[in-house]
Amino acid sequence: MAKSPKSSPETAAPTAGPKQKITLTIVVNGEPVAVEANVNSPLHTVIAKALADSGNVGQPPENWELKDEAGVVLDASKKIEDLGIIEGQKLFLSLKAGAAG
Protein backbone atom coordinates (compact mmCIF):
# COMPACT_ATOMS: atom_id res chain seq x y z
CA MET A 1 0.00 0.00 0.00
CA ALA A 2 2.83 2.31 -0.59
CA LYS A 3 1.75 5.48 -2.16
CA SER A 4 4.18 7.39 -4.24
CA PRO A 5 4.43 11.01 -3.35
CA LYS A 6 2.70 13.22 -5.78
CA SER A 7 4.49 16.15 -7.11
CA SER A 8 2.30 18.81 -8.50
CA PRO A 9 3.67 20.73 -11.45
CA GLU A 10 1.33 23.54 -10.55
CA THR A 11 2.71 26.40 -8.63
CA ALA A 12 0.58 28.20 -6.15
CA ALA A 13 0.78 31.82 -7.20
CA PRO A 14 0.13 34.06 -4.24
CA THR A 15 -1.90 36.52 -6.25
CA ALA A 16 -4.86 37.88 -4.42
CA GLY A 17 -6.16 40.20 -7.06
CA PRO A 18 -4.67 42.87 -9.24
CA LYS A 19 -1.29 44.31 -8.36
CA GLN A 20 -1.65 47.40 -6.23
CA LYS A 21 1.86 48.83 -6.48
CA ILE A 22 3.65 49.74 -9.65
CA THR A 23 6.94 51.41 -10.40
CA LEU A 24 6.95 54.38 -12.72
CA THR A 25 9.79 56.32 -14.27
CA ILE A 26 9.23 60.01 -13.75
CA VAL A 27 11.51 62.27 -15.76
CA VAL A 28 12.03 65.44 -13.73
CA ASN A 29 13.77 68.18 -15.72
CA GLY A 30 15.44 65.51 -17.86
CA GLU A 31 16.50 63.26 -14.96
CA PRO A 32 14.71 59.88 -14.62
CA VAL A 33 13.50 58.94 -11.13
CA ALA A 34 11.96 55.56 -10.25
CA VAL A 35 8.85 56.04 -8.12
CA GLU A 36 6.77 53.28 -6.56
CA ALA A 37 3.08 54.12 -6.53
CA ASN A 38 -0.16 52.58 -5.36
CA VAL A 39 -2.59 52.42 -8.27
CA ASN A 40 -5.43 53.51 -5.96
CA SER A 41 -3.67 56.74 -5.00
CA PRO A 42 -4.17 60.04 -6.75
CA LEU A 43 -1.48 60.99 -9.24
CA HIS A 44 -0.35 63.99 -7.18
CA THR A 45 1.26 61.57 -4.70
CA VAL A 46 3.64 60.51 -7.49
CA ILE A 47 4.50 64.14 -8.23
CA ALA A 48 5.39 64.87 -4.60
CA LYS A 49 7.52 61.72 -4.30
CA ALA A 50 9.33 62.34 -7.60
CA LEU A 51 10.14 65.91 -6.58
CA ALA A 52 11.44 64.82 -3.17
CA ASP A 53 13.50 61.96 -4.62
CA SER A 54 15.02 64.20 -7.30
CA GLY A 55 15.77 67.04 -4.88
CA ASN A 56 13.48 69.48 -6.66
CA VAL A 57 11.96 71.12 -3.62
CA GLY A 58 12.11 74.77 -4.67
CA GLN A 59 8.58 74.79 -6.10
CA PRO A 60 5.49 73.22 -4.51
CA PRO A 61 3.96 70.16 -6.24
CA GLU A 62 0.99 72.28 -7.37
CA ASN A 63 3.31 74.20 -9.69
CA TRP A 64 4.26 71.06 -11.63
CA GLU A 65 2.41 69.12 -14.28
CA LEU A 66 2.82 65.51 -15.31
CA LYS A 67 2.55 64.51 -18.95
CA ASP A 68 2.55 61.20 -20.75
CA GLU A 69 4.88 60.39 -23.65
CA ALA A 70 2.41 61.96 -26.09
CA GLY A 71 2.61 65.24 -24.17
CA VAL A 72 -0.90 65.02 -22.74
CA VAL A 73 -1.19 66.69 -19.32
CA LEU A 74 -2.56 64.22 -16.77
CA ASP A 75 -5.12 65.19 -14.12
CA ALA A 76 -3.18 64.89 -10.84
CA SER A 77 -6.38 64.59 -8.79
CA LYS A 78 -7.38 61.30 -10.47
CA LYS A 79 -6.38 57.82 -9.34
CA ILE A 80 -3.42 56.31 -11.13
CA GLU A 81 -5.40 53.28 -12.29
CA ASP A 82 -8.23 55.50 -13.59
CA LEU A 83 -5.72 57.26 -15.85
CA GLY A 84 -4.66 53.92 -17.36
CA ILE A 85 -1.08 54.29 -16.16
CA ILE A 86 0.74 50.96 -16.16
CA GLU A 87 3.84 49.37 -14.61
CA GLY A 88 7.07 50.83 -15.97
CA GLN A 89 5.40 53.70 -17.80
CA LYS A 90 7.52 56.80 -18.33
CA LEU A 91 5.95 60.15 -17.43
CA PHE A 92 7.39 63.63 -17.67
CA LEU A 93 7.25 66.20 -14.87
CA SER A 94 7.85 69.85 -15.61
CA LEU A 95 7.00 73.23 -14.18
CA LYS A 96 3.72 74.72 -15.36
CA ALA A 97 4.05 77.70 -17.63
CA GLY A 98 4.48 80.82 -15.54
CA ALA A 99 5.30 78.92 -12.35
CA ALA A 100 9.02 79.60 -12.42
CA GLY A 101 10.33 82.61 -10.79
PDB file of C-alpha atoms in Angstrom:
ATOM      1  CA  MET A   1       0.000   0.000   0.000  1.00  0.00           C
ATOM      2  CA  ALA A   2       2.825   2.312  -0.587  1.00  0.00           C
ATOM      3  CA  LYS A   3       1.749   5.484  -2.163  1.00  0.00           C
ATOM      4  CA  SER A   4       4.177   7.391  -4.241  1.00  0.00           C
ATOM      5  CA  PRO A   5       4.427  11.008  -3.349  1.00  0.00           C
ATOM      6  CA  LYS A   6       2.702  13.219  -5.785  1.00  0.00           C
ATOM      7  CA  SER A   7       4.494  16.153  -7.112  1.00  0.00           C
ATOM      8  CA  SER A   8       2.299  18.809  -8.499  1.00  0.00           C
ATOM      9  CA  PRO A   9       3.666  20.731 -11.446  1.00  0.00           C
ATOM     10  CA  GLU A  10       1.333  23.536 -10.555  1.00  0.00           C
ATOM     11  CA  THR A  11       2.706  26.398  -8.625  1.00  0.00           C
ATOM     12  CA  ALA A  12       0.580  28.201  -6.154  1.00  0.00           C
ATOM     13  CA  ALA A  13       0.777  31.815  -7.197  1.00  0.00           C
ATOM     14  CA  PRO A  14       0.131  34.063  -4.235  1.00  0.00           C
ATOM     15  CA  THR A  15      -1.898  36.515  -6.253  1.00  0.00           C
ATOM     16  CA  ALA A  16      -4.857  37.884  -4.419  1.00  0.00           C
ATOM     17  CA  GLY A  17      -6.164  40.197  -7.060  1.00  0.00           C
ATOM     18  CA  PRO A  18      -4.670  42.869  -9.236  1.00  0.00           C
ATOM     19  CA  LYS A  19      -1.293  44.313  -8.364  1.00  0.00           C
ATOM     20  CA  GLN A  20      -1.650  47.402  -6.229  1.00  0.00           C
ATOM     21  CA  LYS A  21       1.864  48.827  -6.477  1.00  0.00           C
ATOM     22  CA  ILE A  22       3.650  49.740  -9.652  1.00  0.00           C
ATOM     23  CA  THR A  23       6.939  51.412 -10.402  1.00  0.00           C
ATOM     24  CA  LEU A  24       6.949  54.382 -12.725  1.00  0.00           C
ATOM     25  CA  THR A  25       9.791  56.320 -14.272  1.00  0.00           C
ATOM     26  CA  ILE A  26       9.233  60.007 -13.750  1.00  0.00           C
ATOM     27  CA  VAL A  27      11.508  62.273 -15.763  1.00  0.00           C
ATOM     28  CA  VAL A  28      12.031  65.445 -13.734  1.00  0.00           C
ATOM     29  CA  ASN A  29      13.765  68.179 -15.720  1.00  0.00           C
ATOM     30  CA  GLY A  30      15.437  65.509 -17.860  1.00  0.00           C
ATOM     31  CA  GLU A  31      16.503  63.264 -14.955  1.00  0.00           C
ATOM     32  CA  PRO A  32      14.711  59.883 -14.623  1.00  0.00           C
ATOM     33  CA  VAL A  33      13.505  58.940 -11.128  1.00  0.00           C
ATOM     34  CA  ALA A  34      11.964  55.560 -10.254  1.00  0.00           C
ATOM     35  CA  VAL A  35       8.851  56.043  -8.122  1.00  0.00           C
ATOM     36  CA  GLU A  36       6.766  53.284  -6.562  1.00  0.00           C
ATOM     37  CA  ALA A  37       3.084  54.122  -6.531  1.00  0.00           C
ATOM     38  CA  ASN A  38      -0.165  52.580  -5.358  1.00  0.00           C
ATOM     39  CA  VAL A  39      -2.591  52.422  -8.270  1.00  0.00           C
ATOM     40  CA  ASN A  40      -5.425  53.507  -5.965  1.00  0.00           C
ATOM     41  CA  SER A  41      -3.665  56.735  -4.997  1.00  0.00           C
ATOM     42  CA  PRO A  42      -4.173  60.040  -6.752  1.00  0.00           C
ATOM     43  CA  LEU A  43      -1.481  60.985  -9.236  1.00  0.00           C
ATOM     44  CA  HIS A  44      -0.349  63.988  -7.184  1.00  0.00           C
ATOM     45  CA  THR A  45       1.264  61.567  -4.704  1.00  0.00           C
ATOM     46  CA  VAL A  46       3.642  60.506  -7.487  1.00  0.00           C
ATOM     47  CA  ILE A  47       4.503  64.139  -8.232  1.00  0.00           C
ATOM     48  CA  ALA A  48       5.390  64.867  -4.597  1.00  0.00           C
ATOM     49  CA  LYS A  49       7.523  61.724  -4.304  1.00  0.00           C
ATOM     50  CA  ALA A  50       9.330  62.341  -7.600  1.00  0.00           C
ATOM     51  CA  LEU A  51      10.136  65.912  -6.576  1.00  0.00           C
ATOM     52  CA  ALA A  52      11.436  64.821  -3.167  1.00  0.00           C
ATOM     53  CA  ASP A  53      13.498  61.963  -4.618  1.00  0.00           C
ATOM     54  CA  SER A  54      15.015  64.204  -7.296  1.00  0.00           C
ATOM     55  CA  GLY A  55      15.773  67.037  -4.875  1.00  0.00           C
ATOM     56  CA  ASN A  56      13.478  69.484  -6.659  1.00  0.00           C
ATOM     57  CA  VAL A  57      11.957  71.119  -3.624  1.00  0.00           C
ATOM     58  CA  GLY A  58      12.108  74.775  -4.670  1.00  0.00           C
ATOM     59  CA  GLN A  59       8.581  74.790  -6.104  1.00  0.00           C
ATOM     60  CA  PRO A  60       5.486  73.220  -4.510  1.00  0.00           C
ATOM     61  CA  PRO A  61       3.965  70.162  -6.239  1.00  0.00           C
ATOM     62  CA  GLU A  62       0.991  72.277  -7.372  1.00  0.00           C
ATOM     63  CA  ASN A  63       3.312  74.204  -9.693  1.00  0.00           C
ATOM     64  CA  TRP A  64       4.256  71.063 -11.629  1.00  0.00           C
ATOM     65  CA  GLU A  65       2.412  69.125 -14.282  1.00  0.00           C
ATOM     66  CA  LEU A  66       2.820  65.511 -15.309  1.00  0.00           C
ATOM     67  CA  LYS A  67       2.549  64.509 -18.949  1.00  0.00           C
ATOM     68  CA  ASP A  68       2.552  61.198 -20.753  1.00  0.00           C
ATOM     69  CA  GLU A  69       4.878  60.393 -23.650  1.00  0.00           C
ATOM     70  CA  ALA A  70       2.412  61.961 -26.094  1.00  0.00           C
ATOM     71  CA  GLY A  71       2.606  65.243 -24.174  1.00  0.00           C
ATOM     72  CA  VAL A  72      -0.899  65.022 -22.744  1.00  0.00           C
ATOM     73  CA  VAL A  73      -1.194  66.694 -19.323  1.00  0.00           C
ATOM     74  CA  LEU A  74      -2.558  64.219 -16.771  1.00  0.00           C
ATOM     75  CA  ASP A  75      -5.115  65.194 -14.115  1.00  0.00           C
ATOM     76  CA  ALA A  76      -3.179  64.886 -10.836  1.00  0.00           C
ATOM     77  CA  SER A  77      -6.383  64.585  -8.791  1.00  0.00           C
ATOM     78  CA  LYS A  78      -7.378  61.301 -10.466  1.00  0.00           C
ATOM     79  CA  LYS A  79      -6.382  57.824  -9.344  1.00  0.00           C
ATOM     80  CA  ILE A  80      -3.421  56.307 -11.128  1.00  0.00           C
ATOM     81  CA  GLU A  81      -5.405  53.283 -12.295  1.00  0.00           C
ATOM     82  CA  ASP A  82      -8.228  55.495 -13.593  1.00  0.00           C
ATOM     83  CA  LEU A  83      -5.717  57.256 -15.853  1.00  0.00           C
ATOM     84  CA  GLY A  84      -4.661  53.925 -17.363  1.00  0.00           C
ATOM     85  CA  ILE A  85      -1.082  54.291 -16.156  1.00  0.00           C
ATOM     86  CA  ILE A  86       0.745  50.963 -16.165  1.00  0.00           C
ATOM     87  CA  GLU A  87       3.836  49.374 -14.607  1.00  0.00           C
ATOM     88  CA  GLY A  88       7.070  50.830 -15.967  1.00  0.00           C
ATOM     89  CA  GLN A  89       5.400  53.705 -17.796  1.00  0.00           C
ATOM     90  CA  LYS A  90       7.519  56.802 -18.331  1.00  0.00           C
ATOM     91  CA  LEU A  91       5.954  60.150 -17.434  1.00  0.00           C
ATOM     92  CA  PHE A  92       7.392  63.634 -17.673  1.00  0.00           C
ATOM     93  CA  LEU A  93       7.249  66.195 -14.875  1.00  0.00           C
ATOM     94  CA  SER A  94       7.852  69.848 -15.609  1.00  0.00           C
ATOM     95  CA  LEU A  95       6.998  73.233 -14.183  1.00  0.00           C
ATOM     96  CA  LYS A  96       3.720  74.718 -15.357  1.00  0.00           C
ATOM     97  CA  ALA A  97       4.047  77.695 -17.630  1.00  0.00           C
ATOM     98  CA  GLY A  98       4.481  80.816 -15.540  1.00  0.00           C
ATOM     99  CA  ALA A  99       5.299  78.917 -12.349  1.00  0.00           C
ATOM    100  CA  ALA A 100       9.017  79.604 -12.418  1.00  0.00           C
ATOM    101  CA  GLY A 101      10.331  82.609 -10.786  1.00  0.00           C
TER     102      GLY A 101
END
